[in-house]
Tab-separated table of C-alpha atoms in Angstrom:
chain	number	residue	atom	x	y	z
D	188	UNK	CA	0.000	0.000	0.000
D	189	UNK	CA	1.640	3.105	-1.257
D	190	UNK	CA	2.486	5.894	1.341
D	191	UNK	CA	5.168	8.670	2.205
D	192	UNK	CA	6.659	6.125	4.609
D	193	UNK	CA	6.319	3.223	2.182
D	194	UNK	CA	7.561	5.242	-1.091
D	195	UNK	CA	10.598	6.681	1.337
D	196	UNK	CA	11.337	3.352	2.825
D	197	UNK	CA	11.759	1.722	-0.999
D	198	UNK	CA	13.812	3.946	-2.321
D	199	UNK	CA	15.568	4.144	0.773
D	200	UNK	CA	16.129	-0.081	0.257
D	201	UNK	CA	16.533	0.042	-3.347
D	202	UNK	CA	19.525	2.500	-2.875
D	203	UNK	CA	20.483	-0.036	-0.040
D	204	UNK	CA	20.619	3.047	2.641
D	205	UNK	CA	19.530	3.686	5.920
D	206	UNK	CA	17.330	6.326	6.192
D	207	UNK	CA	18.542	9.759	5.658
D	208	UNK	CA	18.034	12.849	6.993
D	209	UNK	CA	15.531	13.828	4.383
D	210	UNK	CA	13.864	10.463	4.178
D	211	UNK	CA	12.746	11.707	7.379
D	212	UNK	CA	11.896	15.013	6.733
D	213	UNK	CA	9.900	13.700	4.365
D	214	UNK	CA	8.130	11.979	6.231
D	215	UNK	CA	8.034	14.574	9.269
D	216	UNK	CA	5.971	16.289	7.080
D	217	UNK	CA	3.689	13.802	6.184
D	218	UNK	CA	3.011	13.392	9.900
D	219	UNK	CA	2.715	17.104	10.474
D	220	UNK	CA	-0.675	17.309	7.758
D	221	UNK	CA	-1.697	13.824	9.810
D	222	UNK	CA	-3.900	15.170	12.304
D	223	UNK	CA	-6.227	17.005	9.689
D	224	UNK	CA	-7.004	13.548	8.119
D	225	UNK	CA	-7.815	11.898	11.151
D	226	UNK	CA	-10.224	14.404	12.206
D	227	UNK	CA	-11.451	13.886	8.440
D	228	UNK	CA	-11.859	10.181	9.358
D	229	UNK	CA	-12.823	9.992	12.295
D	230	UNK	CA	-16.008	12.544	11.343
D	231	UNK	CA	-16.771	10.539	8.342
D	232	UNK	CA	-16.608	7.414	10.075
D	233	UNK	CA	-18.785	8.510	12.994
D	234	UNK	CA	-21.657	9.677	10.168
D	235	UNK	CA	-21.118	7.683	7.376
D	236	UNK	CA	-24.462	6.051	7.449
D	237	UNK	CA	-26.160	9.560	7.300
D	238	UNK	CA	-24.018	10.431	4.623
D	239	UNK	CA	-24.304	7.943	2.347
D	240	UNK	CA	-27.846	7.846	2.910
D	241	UNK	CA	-28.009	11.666	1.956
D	242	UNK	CA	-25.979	11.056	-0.891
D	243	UNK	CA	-28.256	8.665	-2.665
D	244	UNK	CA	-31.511	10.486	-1.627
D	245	UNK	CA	-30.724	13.216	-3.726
D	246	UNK	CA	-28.849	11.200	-6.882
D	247	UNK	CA	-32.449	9.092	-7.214
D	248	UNK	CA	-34.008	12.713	-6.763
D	249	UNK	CA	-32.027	13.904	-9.916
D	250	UNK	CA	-32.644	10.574	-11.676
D	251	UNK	CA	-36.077	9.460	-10.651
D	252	UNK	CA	-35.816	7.308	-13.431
D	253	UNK	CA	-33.995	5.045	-11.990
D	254	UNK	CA	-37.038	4.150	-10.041
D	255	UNK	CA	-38.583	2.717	-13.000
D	256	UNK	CA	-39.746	-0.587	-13.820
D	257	UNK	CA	-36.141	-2.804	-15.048
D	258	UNK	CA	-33.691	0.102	-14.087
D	259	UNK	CA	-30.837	0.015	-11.670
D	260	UNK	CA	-33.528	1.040	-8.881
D	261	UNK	CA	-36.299	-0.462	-9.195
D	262	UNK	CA	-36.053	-2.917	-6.535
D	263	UNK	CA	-35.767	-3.308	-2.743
D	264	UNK	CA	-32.637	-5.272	-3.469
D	265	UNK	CA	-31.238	-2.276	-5.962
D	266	UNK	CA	-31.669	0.142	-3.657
D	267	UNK	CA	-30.209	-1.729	-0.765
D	268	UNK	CA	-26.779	-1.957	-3.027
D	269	UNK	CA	-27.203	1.361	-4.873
D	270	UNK	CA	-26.760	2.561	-1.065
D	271	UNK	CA	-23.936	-0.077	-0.226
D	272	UNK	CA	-21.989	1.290	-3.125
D	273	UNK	CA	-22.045	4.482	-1.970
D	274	UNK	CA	-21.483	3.131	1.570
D	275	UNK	CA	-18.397	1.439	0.038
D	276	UNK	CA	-17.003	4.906	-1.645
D	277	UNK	CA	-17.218	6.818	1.299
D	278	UNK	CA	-15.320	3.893	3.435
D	279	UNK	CA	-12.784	3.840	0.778
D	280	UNK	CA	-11.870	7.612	1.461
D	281	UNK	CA	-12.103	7.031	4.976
D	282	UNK	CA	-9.413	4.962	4.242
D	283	UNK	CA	-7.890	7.111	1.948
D	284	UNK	CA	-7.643	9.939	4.381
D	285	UNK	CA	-5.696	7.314	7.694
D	286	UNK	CA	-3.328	6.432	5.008
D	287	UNK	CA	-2.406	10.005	3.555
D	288	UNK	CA	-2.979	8.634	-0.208
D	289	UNK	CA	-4.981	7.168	-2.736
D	290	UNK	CA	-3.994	3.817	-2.351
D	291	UNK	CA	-6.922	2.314	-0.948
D	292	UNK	CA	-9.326	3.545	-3.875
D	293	UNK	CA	-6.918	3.123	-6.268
D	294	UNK	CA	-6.387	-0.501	-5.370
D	295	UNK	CA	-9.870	-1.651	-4.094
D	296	UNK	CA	-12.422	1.426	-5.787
D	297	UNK	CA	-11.112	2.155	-9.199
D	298	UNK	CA	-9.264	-0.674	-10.195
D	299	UNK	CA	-11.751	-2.639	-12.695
D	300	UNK	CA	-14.288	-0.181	-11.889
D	301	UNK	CA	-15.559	0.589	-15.475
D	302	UNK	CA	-15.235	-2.325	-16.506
D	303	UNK	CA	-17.926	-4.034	-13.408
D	304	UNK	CA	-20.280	-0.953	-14.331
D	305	UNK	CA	-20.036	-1.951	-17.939
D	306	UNK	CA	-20.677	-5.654	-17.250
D	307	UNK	CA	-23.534	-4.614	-15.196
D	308	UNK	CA	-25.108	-2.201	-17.205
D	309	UNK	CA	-24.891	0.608	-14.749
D	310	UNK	CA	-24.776	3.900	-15.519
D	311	UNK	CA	-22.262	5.991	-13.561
D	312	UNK	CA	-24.033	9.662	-14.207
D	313	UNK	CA	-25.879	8.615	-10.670
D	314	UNK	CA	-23.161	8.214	-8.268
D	315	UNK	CA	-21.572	11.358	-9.496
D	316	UNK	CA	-24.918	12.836	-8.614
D	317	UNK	CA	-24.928	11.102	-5.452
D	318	UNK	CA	-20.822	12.351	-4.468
D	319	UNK	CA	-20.952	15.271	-5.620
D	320	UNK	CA	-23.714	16.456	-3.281
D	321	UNK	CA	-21.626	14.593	-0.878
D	322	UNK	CA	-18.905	17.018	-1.733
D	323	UNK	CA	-20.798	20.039	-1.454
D	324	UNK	CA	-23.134	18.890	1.546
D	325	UNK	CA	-19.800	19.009	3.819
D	326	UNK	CA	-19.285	22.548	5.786
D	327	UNK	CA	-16.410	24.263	8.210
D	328	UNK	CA	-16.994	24.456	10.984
D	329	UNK	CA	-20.255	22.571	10.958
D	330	UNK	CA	-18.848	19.148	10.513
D	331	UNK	CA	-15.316	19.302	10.767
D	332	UNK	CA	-11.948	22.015	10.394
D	333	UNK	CA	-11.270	23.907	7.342
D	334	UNK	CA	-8.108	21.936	6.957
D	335	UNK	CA	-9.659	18.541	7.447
D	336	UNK	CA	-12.661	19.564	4.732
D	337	UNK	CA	-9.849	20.170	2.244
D	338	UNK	CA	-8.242	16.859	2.539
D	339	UNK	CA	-11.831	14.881	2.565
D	340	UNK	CA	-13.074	17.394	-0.171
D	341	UNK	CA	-9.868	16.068	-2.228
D	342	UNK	CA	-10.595	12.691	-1.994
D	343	UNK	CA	-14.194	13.017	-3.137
D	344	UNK	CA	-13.392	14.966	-6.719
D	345	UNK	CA	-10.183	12.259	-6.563
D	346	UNK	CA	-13.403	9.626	-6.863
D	347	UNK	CA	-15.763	12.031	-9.138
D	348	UNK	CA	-13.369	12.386	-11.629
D	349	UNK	CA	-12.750	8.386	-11.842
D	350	UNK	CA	-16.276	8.218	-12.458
D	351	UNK	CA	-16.890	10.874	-15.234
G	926	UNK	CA	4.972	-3.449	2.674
G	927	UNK	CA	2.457	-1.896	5.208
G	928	UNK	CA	2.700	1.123	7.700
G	929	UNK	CA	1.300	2.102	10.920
G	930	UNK	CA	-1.555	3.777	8.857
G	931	UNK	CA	-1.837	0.849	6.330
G	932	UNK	CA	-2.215	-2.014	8.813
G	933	UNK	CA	-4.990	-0.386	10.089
G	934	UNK	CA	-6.519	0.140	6.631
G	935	UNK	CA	-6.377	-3.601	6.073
G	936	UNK	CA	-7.372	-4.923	8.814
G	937	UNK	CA	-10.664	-2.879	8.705
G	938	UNK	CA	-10.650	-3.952	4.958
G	939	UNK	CA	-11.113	-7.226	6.371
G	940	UNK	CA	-14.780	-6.939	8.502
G	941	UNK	CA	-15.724	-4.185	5.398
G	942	UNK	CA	-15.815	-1.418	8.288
G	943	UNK	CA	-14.638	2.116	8.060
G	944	UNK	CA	-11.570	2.820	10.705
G	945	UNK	CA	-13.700	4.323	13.451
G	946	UNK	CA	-12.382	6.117	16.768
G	947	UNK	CA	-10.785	3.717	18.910
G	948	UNK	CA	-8.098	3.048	15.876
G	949	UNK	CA	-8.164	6.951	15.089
G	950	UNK	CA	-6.789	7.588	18.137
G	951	UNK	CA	-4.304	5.047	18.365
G	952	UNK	CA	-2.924	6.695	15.116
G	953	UNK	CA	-3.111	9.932	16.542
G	954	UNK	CA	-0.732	9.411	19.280
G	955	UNK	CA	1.456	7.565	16.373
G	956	UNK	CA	1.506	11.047	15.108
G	957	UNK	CA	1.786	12.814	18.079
G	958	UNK	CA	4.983	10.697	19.191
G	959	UNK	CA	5.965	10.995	15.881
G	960	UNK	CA	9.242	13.324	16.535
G	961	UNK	CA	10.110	10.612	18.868
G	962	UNK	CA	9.803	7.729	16.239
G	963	UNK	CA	11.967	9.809	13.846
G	964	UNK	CA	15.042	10.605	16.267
G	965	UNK	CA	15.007	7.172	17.043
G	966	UNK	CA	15.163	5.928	13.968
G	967	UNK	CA	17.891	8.766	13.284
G	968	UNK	CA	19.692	7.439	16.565
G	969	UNK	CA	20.361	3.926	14.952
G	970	UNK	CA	20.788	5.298	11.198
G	971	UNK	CA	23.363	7.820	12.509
G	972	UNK	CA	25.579	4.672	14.777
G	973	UNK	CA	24.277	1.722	12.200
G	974	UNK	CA	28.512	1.077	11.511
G	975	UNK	CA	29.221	1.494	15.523
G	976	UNK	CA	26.345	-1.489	16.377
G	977	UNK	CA	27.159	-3.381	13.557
G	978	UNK	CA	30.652	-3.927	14.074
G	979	UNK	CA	30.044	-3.959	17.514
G	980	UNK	CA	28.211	-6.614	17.598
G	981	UNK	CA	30.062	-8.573	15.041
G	982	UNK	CA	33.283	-8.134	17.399
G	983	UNK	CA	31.162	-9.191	20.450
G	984	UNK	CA	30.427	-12.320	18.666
G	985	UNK	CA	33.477	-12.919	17.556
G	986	UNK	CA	35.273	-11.937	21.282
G	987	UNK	CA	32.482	-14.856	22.908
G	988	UNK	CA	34.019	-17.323	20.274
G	989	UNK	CA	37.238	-16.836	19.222
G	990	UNK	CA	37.116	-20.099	16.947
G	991	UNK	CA	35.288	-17.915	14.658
G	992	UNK	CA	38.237	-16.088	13.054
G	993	UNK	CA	40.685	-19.259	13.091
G	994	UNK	CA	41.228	-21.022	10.101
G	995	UNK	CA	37.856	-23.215	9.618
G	996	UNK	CA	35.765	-20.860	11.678
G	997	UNK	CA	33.023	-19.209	9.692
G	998	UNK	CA	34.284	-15.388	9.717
G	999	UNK	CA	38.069	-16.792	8.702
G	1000	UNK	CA	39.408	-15.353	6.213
G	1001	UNK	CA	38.540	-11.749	5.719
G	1002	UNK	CA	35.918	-12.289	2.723
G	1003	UNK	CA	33.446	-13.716	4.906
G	1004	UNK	CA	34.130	-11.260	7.893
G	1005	UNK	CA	33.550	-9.003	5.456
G	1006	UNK	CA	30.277	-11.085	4.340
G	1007	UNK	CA	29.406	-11.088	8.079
G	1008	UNK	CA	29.762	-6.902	8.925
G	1009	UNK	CA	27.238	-6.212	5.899
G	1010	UNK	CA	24.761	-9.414	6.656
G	1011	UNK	CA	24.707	-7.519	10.350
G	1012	UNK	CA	24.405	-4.058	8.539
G	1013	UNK	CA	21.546	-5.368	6.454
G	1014	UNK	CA	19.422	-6.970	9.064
G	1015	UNK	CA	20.105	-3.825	10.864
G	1016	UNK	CA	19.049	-1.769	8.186
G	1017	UNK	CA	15.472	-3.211	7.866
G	1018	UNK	CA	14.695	-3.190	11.536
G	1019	UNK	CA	15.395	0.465	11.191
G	1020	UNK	CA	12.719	0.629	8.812
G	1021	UNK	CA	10.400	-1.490	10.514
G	1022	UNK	CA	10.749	0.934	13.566
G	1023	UNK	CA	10.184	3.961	10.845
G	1024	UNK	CA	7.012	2.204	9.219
G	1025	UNK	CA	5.747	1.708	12.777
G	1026	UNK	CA	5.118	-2.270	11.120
G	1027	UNK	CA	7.367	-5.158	10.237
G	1028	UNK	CA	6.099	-6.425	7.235
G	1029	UNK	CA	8.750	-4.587	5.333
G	1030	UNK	CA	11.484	-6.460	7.826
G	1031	UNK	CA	9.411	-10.049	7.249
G	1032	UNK	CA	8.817	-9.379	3.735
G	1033	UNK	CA	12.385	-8.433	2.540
G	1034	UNK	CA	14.880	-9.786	4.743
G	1035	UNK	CA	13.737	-12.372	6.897
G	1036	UNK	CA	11.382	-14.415	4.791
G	1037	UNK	CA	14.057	-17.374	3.669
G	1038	UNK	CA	16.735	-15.790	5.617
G	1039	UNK	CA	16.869	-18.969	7.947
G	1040	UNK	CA	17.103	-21.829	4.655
G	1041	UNK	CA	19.619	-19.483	3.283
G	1042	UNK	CA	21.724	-19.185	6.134
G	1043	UNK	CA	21.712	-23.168	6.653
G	1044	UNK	CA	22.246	-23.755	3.237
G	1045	UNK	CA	25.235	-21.656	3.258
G	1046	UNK	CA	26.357	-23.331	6.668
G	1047	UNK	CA	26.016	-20.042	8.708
G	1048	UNK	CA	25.721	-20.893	12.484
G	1049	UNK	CA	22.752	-19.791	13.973
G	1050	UNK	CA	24.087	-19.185	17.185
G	1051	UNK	CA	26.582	-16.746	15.822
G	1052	UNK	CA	24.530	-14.503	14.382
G	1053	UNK	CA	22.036	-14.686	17.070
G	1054	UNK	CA	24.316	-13.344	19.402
G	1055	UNK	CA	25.131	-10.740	16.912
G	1056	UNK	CA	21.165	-9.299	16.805
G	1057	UNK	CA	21.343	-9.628	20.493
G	1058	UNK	CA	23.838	-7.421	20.610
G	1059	UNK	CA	22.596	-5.265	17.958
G	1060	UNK	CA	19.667	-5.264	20.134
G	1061	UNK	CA	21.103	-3.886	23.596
G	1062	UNK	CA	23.334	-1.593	21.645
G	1063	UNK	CA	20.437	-0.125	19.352
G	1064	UNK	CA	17.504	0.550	22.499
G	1065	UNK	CA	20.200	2.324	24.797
G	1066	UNK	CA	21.256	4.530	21.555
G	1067	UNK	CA	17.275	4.797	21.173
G	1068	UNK	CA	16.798	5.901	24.908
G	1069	UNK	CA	19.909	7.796	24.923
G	1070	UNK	CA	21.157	5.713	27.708
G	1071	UNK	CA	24.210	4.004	26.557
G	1072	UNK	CA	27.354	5.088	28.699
G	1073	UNK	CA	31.045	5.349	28.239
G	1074	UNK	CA	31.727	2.109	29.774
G	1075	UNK	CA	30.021	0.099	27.078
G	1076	UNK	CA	31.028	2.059	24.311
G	1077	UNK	CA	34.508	2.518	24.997
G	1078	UNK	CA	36.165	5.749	25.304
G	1079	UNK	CA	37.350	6.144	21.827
G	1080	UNK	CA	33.695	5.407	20.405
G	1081	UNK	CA	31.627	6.840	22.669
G	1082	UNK	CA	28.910	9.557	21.624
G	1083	UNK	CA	25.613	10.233	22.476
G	1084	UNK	CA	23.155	11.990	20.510
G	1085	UNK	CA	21.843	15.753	21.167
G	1086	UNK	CA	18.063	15.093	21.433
G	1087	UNK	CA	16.135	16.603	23.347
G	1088	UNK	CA	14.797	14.643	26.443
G	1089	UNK	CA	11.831	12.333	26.392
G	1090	UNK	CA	10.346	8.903	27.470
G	1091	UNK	CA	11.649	6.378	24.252
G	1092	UNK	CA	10.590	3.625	26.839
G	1093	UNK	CA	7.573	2.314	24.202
G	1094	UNK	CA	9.792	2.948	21.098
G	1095	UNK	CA	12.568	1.206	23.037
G	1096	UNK	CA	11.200	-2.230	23.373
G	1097	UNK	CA	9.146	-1.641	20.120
G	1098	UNK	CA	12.574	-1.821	18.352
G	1099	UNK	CA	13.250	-4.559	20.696
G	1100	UNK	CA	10.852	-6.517	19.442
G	1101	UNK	CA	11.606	-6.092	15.992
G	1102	UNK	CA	14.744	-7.495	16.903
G	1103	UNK	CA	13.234	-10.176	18.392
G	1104	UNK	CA	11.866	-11.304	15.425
G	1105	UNK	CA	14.881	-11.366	13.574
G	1106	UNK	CA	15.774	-13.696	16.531
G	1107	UNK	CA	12.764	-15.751	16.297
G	1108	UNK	CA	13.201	-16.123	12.537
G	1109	UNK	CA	16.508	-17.420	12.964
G	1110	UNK	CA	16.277	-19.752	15.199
């Protein structure tokens, strides 16, 4: 899983080193934008359920289609994973921000992505819809720091633009 | 190769639940002792020769046979081959201790290291006396506690940090160590 520590402790090994000086200012600094993440995290994690669920209300607002006999809504079963998926994004970037990278939606949200949607006949328009009101539902000081929005705010275009 | 951070991320991975507070703030006071972590790490990287060929002439002062024609570090090649194995073990507990996990130090130096060693005939007491030594050597540079006695007056030299409680990071390196040990034997 790719991280400042993990990318600084390779090169570090493939140069057959000990860790210099600024192997570990690199890494001091990675450290020093940590606590901004974890407040990210721990928020999200704490309302994730509410989020999610906010999320999806208003992407099957924008496409009420969806709703409609044979689309990707239309059951009690749809809906239940239509709302896991989203579920599954936000968890992702909860993961995302503890690890101070990508690595965990690059490896287990993105990876293949397009080509399940495409096997499955989804269409992708809708979780946009739903993450992108994600994105602009979150507040300062409301739900968490200025700082810690940035990072989580990062994440969620990071996933928007995989999916457009 | 995981971290602190990643560990956590996989293990949650595991039960498909987000990393909620309890392991939040277990990572926070990762970060907070963070400074900590990093002069430690700096304490070994900085003395790495010192330990190793400390330790290497501990091991070889504890069994003289070593260096006499037929021992294992006899002639100088395989010293030699001895001061970097030491330096390379020593190397990836340093950054287990940075990672704050030690799957790097499992993944990329220990896993084989035994079968290798015995098919090269490498004694296993040897060079477990060598990490042990390694060991002592490497938590009083981490705690700052080594004296002048051990070290020698010509070596001796003790890093300008400023003061703390290493205890945790101490036997956290220690137990890296440990499973170099472990792994060995």
């Amino acid at each position: 899983m790719k991280s400042v520590v993990t990318t600084v402790v390779t090169a570090a090994d493939a140069a057959g080193r000990f860790p210099s000086t600024s192997d570990l200012e690199s890494v001091q600094g990675s450290l020093q934008r940590a606590a901004a993440r974890m407040e990210a995290a721990e928020k999200l994690a704490g309302n994730l359920d509410a989020v999610a669920q906010e999320g999806y209300d208003a992407c099957i607002k924008k496409y009420s289609y969806l709703n409609n006999e044979g689309e990707a809504n239309s059951t009690q079963t749809f809906k239940d994973k239509c709302l896991r998926d989203i579920k599954h994004y936000l968890r992702l970037v909860n993961y995302c921000l503890v690890v101070g990278g990508t690595g965990p939606l690059d490896e287990w949200g993105i990876a293949g992505q397009r080509e399940v949607y495409k096997a499955l006949n989804l269409p992708t328009a809708p979780y946009v819809a739903a993450l992108s009101f994600i994105r602009t539902r979150g507040c300062a000081p409301r739900d968490m720091s200025a700082q810690a929005l940035t990072e989580y705010n990062a994440l969620l275009d990071y996933v928007i633009n995989s999916l457009s | 190769m995981l971290d602190a951070f990643s560990r956590a991320v996989v293990s949650a991975d595991s039960s498909t639940s987000p990393i909620g507070s309890d392991k939040i703030n277990e990572l926070k006071s990762f970060v907070a002792e963070g400074n900590k972590r990093l002069d430690a790490v700096n304490a070994i990287a900085s003395n790495a020769s010192c330990i190793v060929s400390d330790a290497i002439a501990g091991m070889i002062c504890e069994n003289t046979g070593l260096i006499q024609a037929g021992g294992n570090c006899y002639p100088n090649r395989r010293m030699a081959a001895c001061l970097r194995d030491g330096e390379i073990v020593l190397r990836y507990v340093t950054y287990a201790l940075l990672a704050g996990d030690a799957s790097v130090l499992d993944d990329r130096c220990l896993n084989g290291l035994k079968e290798t060693y015995t098919a090269l005939g490498v004694p296993a007491t040897s060079t477990v006396r060598a990490v042990q030594i390694m060991k002592a050597s490497s938590t009083a540079h981490i705690t700052n506690t080594n004296t002048e006695a051990q070290a020698g007056s010509s070596k001796f030299r003790q890093m300008a940090v400023a003061d703390g409680d290493c205890s945790s990071l101490a036997s956290e390196a220690a137990g890296y160590f440990d499973r170099v040990i472990s792994a060995l034997s």
